[in-house]
Tab-separated table of C-alpha atoms in Angstrom:
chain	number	residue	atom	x	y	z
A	11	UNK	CA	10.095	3.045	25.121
A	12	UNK	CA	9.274	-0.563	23.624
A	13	UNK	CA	12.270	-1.843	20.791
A	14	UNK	CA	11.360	-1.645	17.061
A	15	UNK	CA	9.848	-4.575	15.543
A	16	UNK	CA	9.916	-5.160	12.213
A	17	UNK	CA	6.464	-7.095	12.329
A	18	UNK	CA	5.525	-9.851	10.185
A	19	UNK	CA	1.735	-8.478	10.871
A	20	UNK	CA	-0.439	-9.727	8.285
A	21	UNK	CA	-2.501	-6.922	6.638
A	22	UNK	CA	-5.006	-9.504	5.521
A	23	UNK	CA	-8.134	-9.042	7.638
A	24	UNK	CA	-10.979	-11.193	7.616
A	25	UNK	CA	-14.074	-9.075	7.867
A	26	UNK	CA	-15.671	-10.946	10.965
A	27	UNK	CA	-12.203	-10.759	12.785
A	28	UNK	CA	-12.168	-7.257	12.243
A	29	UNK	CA	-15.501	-6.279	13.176
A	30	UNK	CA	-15.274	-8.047	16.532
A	31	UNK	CA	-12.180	-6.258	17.520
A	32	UNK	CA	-14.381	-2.530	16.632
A	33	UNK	CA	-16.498	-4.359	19.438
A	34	UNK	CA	-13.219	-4.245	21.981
A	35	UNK	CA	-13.190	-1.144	21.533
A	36	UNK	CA	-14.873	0.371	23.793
A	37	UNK	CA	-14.032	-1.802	26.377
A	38	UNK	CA	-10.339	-0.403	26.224
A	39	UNK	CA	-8.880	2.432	27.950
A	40	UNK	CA	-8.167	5.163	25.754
A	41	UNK	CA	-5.007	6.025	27.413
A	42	UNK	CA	-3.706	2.829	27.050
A	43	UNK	CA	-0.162	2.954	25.548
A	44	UNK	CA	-0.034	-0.303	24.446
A	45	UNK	CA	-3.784	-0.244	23.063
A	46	UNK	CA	-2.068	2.554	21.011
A	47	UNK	CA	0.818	0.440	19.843
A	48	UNK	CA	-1.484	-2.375	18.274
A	49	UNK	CA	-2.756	-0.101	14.934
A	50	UNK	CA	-0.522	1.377	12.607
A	51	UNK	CA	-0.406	5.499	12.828
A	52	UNK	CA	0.722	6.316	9.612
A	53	UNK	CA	1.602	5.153	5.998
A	54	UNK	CA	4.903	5.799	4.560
A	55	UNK	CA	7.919	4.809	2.084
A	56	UNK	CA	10.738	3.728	3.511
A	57	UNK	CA	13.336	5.231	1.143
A	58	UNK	CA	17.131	4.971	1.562
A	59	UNK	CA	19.409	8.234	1.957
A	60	UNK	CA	22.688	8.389	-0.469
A	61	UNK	CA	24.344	7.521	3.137
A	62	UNK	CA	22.754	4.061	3.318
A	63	UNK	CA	20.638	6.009	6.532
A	64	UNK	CA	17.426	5.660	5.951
A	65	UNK	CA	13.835	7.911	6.272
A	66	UNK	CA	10.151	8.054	6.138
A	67	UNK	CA	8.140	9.614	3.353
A	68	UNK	CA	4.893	10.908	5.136
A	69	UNK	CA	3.552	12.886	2.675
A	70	UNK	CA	4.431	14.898	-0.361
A	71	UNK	CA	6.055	17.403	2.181
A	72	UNK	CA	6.688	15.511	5.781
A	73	UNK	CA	9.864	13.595	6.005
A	74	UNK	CA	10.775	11.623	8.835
A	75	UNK	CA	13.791	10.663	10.401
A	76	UNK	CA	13.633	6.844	12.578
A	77	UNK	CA	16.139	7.597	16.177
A	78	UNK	CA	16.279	4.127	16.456
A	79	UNK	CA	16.748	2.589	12.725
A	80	UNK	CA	20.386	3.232	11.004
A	81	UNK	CA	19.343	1.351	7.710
A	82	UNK	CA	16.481	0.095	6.241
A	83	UNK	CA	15.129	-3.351	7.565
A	84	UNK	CA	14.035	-3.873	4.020
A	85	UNK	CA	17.468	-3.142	2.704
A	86	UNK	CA	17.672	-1.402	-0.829
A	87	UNK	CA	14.323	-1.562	-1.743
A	88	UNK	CA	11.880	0.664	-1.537
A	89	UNK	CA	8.361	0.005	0.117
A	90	UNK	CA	5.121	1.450	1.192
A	91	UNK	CA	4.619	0.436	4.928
A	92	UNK	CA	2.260	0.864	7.601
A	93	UNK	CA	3.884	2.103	10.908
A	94	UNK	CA	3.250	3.306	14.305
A	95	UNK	CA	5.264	5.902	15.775
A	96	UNK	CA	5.915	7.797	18.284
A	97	UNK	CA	7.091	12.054	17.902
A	98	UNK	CA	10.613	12.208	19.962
A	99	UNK	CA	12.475	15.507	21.008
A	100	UNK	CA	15.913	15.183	19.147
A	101	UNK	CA	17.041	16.978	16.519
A	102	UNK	CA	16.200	15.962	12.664
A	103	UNK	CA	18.500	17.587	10.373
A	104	UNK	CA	17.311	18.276	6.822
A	105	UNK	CA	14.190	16.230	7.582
A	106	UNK	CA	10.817	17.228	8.900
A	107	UNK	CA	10.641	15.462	12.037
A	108	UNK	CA	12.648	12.795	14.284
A	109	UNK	CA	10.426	9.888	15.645
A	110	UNK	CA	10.607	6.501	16.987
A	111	UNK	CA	9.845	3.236	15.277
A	112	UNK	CA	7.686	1.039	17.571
A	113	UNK	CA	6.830	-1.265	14.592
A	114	UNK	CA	6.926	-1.166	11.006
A	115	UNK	CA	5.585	-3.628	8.163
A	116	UNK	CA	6.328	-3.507	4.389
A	117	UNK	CA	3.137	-3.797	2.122
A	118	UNK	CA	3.149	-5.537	-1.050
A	119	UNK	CA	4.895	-3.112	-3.261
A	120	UNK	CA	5.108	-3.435	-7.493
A	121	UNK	CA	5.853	-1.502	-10.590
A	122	UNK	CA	2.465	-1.219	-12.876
A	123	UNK	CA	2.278	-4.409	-15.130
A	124	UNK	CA	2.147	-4.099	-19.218
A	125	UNK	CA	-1.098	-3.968	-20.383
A	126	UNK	CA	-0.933	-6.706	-22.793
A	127	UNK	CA	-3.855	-6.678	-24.701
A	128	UNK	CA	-7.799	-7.390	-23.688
A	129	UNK	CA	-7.477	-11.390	-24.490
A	130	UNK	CA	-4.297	-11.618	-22.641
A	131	UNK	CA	-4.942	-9.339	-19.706
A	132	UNK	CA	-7.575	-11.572	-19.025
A	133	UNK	CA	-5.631	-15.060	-18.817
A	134	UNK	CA	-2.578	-13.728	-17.260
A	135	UNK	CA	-3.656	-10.829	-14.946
A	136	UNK	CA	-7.231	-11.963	-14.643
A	137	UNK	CA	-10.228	-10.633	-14.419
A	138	UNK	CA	-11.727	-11.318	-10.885
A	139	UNK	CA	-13.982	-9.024	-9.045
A	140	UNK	CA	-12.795	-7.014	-5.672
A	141	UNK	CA	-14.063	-3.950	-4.153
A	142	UNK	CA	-12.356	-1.207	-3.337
A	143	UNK	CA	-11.972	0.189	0.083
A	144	UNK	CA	-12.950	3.659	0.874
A	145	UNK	CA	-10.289	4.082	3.742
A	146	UNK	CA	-6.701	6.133	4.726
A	147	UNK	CA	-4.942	3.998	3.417
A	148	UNK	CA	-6.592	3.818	-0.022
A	149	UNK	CA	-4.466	7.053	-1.708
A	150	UNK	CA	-2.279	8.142	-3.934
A	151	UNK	CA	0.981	10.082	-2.822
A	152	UNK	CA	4.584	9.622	-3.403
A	153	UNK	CA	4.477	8.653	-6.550
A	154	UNK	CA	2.229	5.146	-5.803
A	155	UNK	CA	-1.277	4.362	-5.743
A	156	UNK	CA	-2.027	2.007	-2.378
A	157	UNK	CA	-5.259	0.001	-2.098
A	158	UNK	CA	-6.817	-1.791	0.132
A	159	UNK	CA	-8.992	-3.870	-1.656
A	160	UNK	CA	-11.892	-6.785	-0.707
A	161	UNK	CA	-12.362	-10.109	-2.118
A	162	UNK	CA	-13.156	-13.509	-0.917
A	163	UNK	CA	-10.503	-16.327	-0.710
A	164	UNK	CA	-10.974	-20.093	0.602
A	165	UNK	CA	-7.825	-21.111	0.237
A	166	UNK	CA	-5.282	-19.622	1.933
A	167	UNK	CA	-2.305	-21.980	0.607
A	168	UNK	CA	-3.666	-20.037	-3.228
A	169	UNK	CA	-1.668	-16.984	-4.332
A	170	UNK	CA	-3.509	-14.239	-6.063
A	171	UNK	CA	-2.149	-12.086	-8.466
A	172	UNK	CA	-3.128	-8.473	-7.938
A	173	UNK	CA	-1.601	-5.736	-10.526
A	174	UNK	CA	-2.383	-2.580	-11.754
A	175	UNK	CA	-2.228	-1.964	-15.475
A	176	UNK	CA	-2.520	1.278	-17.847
A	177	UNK	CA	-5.998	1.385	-19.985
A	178	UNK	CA	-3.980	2.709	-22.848
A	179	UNK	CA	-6.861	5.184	-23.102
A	180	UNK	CA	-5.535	7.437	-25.776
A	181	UNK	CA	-7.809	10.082	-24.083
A	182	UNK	CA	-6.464	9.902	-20.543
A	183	UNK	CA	-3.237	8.883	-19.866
A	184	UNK	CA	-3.600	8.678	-16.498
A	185	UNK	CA	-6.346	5.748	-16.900
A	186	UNK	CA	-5.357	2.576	-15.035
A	187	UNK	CA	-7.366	-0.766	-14.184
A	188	UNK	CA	-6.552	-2.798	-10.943
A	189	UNK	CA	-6.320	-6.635	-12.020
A	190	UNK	CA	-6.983	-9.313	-10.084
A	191	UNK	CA	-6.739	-13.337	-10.820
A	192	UNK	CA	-7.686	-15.757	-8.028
A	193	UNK	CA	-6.992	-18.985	-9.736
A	194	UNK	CA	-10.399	-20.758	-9.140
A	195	UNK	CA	-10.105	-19.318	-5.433
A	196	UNK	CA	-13.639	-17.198	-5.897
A	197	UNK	CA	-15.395	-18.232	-3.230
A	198	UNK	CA	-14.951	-18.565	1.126
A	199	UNK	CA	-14.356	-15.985	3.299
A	200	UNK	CA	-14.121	-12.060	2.900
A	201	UNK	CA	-10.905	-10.145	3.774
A	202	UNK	CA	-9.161	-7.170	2.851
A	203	UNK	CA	-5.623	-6.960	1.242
A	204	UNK	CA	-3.112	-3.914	0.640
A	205	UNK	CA	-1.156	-3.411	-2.445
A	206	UNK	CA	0.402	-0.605	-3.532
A	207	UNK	CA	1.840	0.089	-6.847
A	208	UNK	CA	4.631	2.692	-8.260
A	209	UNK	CA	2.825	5.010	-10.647
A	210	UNK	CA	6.900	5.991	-12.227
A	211	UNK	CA	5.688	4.756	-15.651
A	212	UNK	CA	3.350	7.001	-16.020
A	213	UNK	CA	3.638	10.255	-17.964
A	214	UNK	CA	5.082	13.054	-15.706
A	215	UNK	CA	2.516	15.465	-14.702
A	216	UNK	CA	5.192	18.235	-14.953
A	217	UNK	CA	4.201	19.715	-11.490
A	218	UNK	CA	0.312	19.940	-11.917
A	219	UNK	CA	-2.066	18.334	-10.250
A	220	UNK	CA	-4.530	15.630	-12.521
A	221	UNK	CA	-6.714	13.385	-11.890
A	222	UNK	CA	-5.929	9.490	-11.983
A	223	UNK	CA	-8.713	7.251	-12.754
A	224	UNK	CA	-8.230	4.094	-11.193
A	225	UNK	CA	-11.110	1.460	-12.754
A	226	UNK	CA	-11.932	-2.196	-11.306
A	227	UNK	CA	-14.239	-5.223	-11.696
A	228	UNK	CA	-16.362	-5.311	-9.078
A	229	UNK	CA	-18.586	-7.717	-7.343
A	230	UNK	CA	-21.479	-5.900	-8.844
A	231	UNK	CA	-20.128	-4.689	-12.146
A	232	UNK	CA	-17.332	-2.452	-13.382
A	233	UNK	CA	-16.605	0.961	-11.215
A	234	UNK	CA	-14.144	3.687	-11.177
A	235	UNK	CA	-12.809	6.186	-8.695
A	236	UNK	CA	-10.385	9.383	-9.585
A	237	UNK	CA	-7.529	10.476	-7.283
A	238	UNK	CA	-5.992	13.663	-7.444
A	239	UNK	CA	-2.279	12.850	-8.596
A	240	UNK	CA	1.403	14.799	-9.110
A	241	UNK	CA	4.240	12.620	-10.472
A	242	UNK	CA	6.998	12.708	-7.482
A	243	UNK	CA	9.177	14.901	-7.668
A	244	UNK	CA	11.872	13.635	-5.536
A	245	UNK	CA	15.095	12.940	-6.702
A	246	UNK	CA	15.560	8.897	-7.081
A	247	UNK	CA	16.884	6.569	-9.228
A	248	UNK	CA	14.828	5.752	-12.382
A	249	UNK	CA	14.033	2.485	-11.199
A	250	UNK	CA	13.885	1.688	-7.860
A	251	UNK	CA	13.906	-1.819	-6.852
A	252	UNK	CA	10.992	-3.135	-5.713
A	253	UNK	CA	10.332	-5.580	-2.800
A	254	UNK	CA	7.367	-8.291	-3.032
A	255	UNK	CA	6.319	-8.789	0.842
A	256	UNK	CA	3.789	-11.179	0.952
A	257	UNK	CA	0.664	-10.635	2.966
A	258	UNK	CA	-2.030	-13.391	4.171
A	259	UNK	CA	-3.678	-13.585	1.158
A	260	UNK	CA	-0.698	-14.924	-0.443
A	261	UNK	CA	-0.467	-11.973	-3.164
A	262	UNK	CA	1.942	-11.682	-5.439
C-alpha cells in the first residue's frame, strides 16, 4: 500500500480545469487503484487524543483511527481535511474503525469573526459576492460549517479574506453571514475555494437539532441556505487552536 502524503494539493479549482478532467472520466478504468487515489474519499477533523495519538472525526458518530499516522501532521491544531482512505483489518480500540492514510490535506480552518457592525463589516470583512456550492463537502458537522464557495480571482499573488460572522439577529441565534473581501481582485477566472469555520461561539443547542441559516452576497443578489445543526458534543478544550492552511486562492 502507497506511503501517506501529507499533500500540499490545492483545493482551488478553476472551473475549466475541472470540467475537463469530468471529461477523463470515462476514459479511465474504474478499477483503477490509483485513479481511486487522486480524489479525496471523505471529510474529516483531525483531532488529537489526550495521548498526543491522533484520529479522524467522520461524522457525528464514526471515528477513525490512521495505522500509519502516530501524531498529527498538523501538530496541535485542529483542522477540517479532505482525505482518501483506505478500510484496513486491524483492530481499532475505542474508535469506530482503523484505516489507512493514503493522503491527507488540511483546509483553511477559522473561528467565526466578530461581527463588528454594518459600516465596518463592510471595510474590513468585505462585502464581495461568491456563490455557494451545492456539494459533499458543503455541511455542517462536528461542530463547523465547511464551504466550498465560487468566485472569480485574477490575481493569484492577491489574498482574499473569507470569514463567517454572526447576524446578531436577535430572532435567530443561529443566523450567520459568510464574508468575503477580494481587495479589487473582482474580476478573471472562476474557481472554487474551501473554508471551513468552528461554529464553538455559538449558543449550545443543548442536544437538539436547529436549523443554522447561513446567508451570503451573491453574484446575483443576497441568498440564504439552512443546515440542520447540533453544537458538538465532544469533549475538547474550549478553544482549540486553529490552523490557517492556505489554499490557491491565497485565503486567509
Amino acid at each position: 500500500m502507497k506511503q501517506l502524503k501529507i499533500k500540499s494539493k490545492k483545493w482551488f479549482v478553476v472551473l475549466a480545469a475541472a470540467m475537463a478532467s469530468l471529461g477523463f472520466q470515462s476514459c479511465l478504468d474504474d478499477d483503477n487503484d490509483d485513479y481511486a487515489l487522486l480524489y479525496p474519499n471523505a471529510l474529516v477533523t483531525v483531532k488529537n487524543a489526550s495521548d498526543n495519538s491522533c484520529y479522524l472525526q467522520l461524522d457525528e458518530r464514526t471515528t477513525l483511527l490512521p495505522v500509519n499516522m502516530k501524531t498529527s501532521p498538523f501538530g496541535g491544531k485542529e483542522v477540517r481535511a479532505l482525505v482518501n482512505y483506505s478500510d484496513v483489518d486491524q483492530p481499532s480500540g475505542i474508535y469506530s474503525q482503523a484505516v489507512h492514510v493514503n493522503w491527507i490535506d488540511s483546509l483553511l480552518t477559522k473561528p467565526m469573526a466578530p461581527n463588528l457592525g454594518e459600516a465596518q463589516n463592510d471595510e474590513v470583512y468585505g462585502d464581495d459576492p461568491v456563490e455557494m456550492v451545492a456539494d459533499w463537502v458543503t455541511i455542517a458537522e462536528d461542530g463547523y460549517l465547511t464551504l466550498r464557495f465560487r468566485t472569480v480571482w485574477n490575481n493569484p499573488a492577491k489574498k482574499h479574506f473569507v470569514n463567517l460572522i454572526s447576524t446578531q439577529n436577535p430572532d435567530d441565534p443561529y443566523e450567520v453571514e459568510f464574508r468575503h473581501n477580494a481587495y479589487g481582485d473582482t474580476y478573471g477566472q472562476a474557481g472554487d475555494g474551501l473554508v471551513a469555520f468552528s461554529l464553538a461561539s455559538l449558543p449550545d443547542t443543548q442536544g437538539k437539532t436547529v436549523k443554522l441559516t447561513l446567508k451570503w452576497h451573491s453574484f446575483t443578489g443576497d441568498k440564504s441556505v439552512q443546515f440542520d445543526y447540533c453544537t458538538r458534543q465532544a469533549s475538547l478544550p474550549e478553544q482549540p487552536e486553529m490552523t490557517a492552511v492556505r489554499n490557491s486562492l491565497n485565503l486567509k
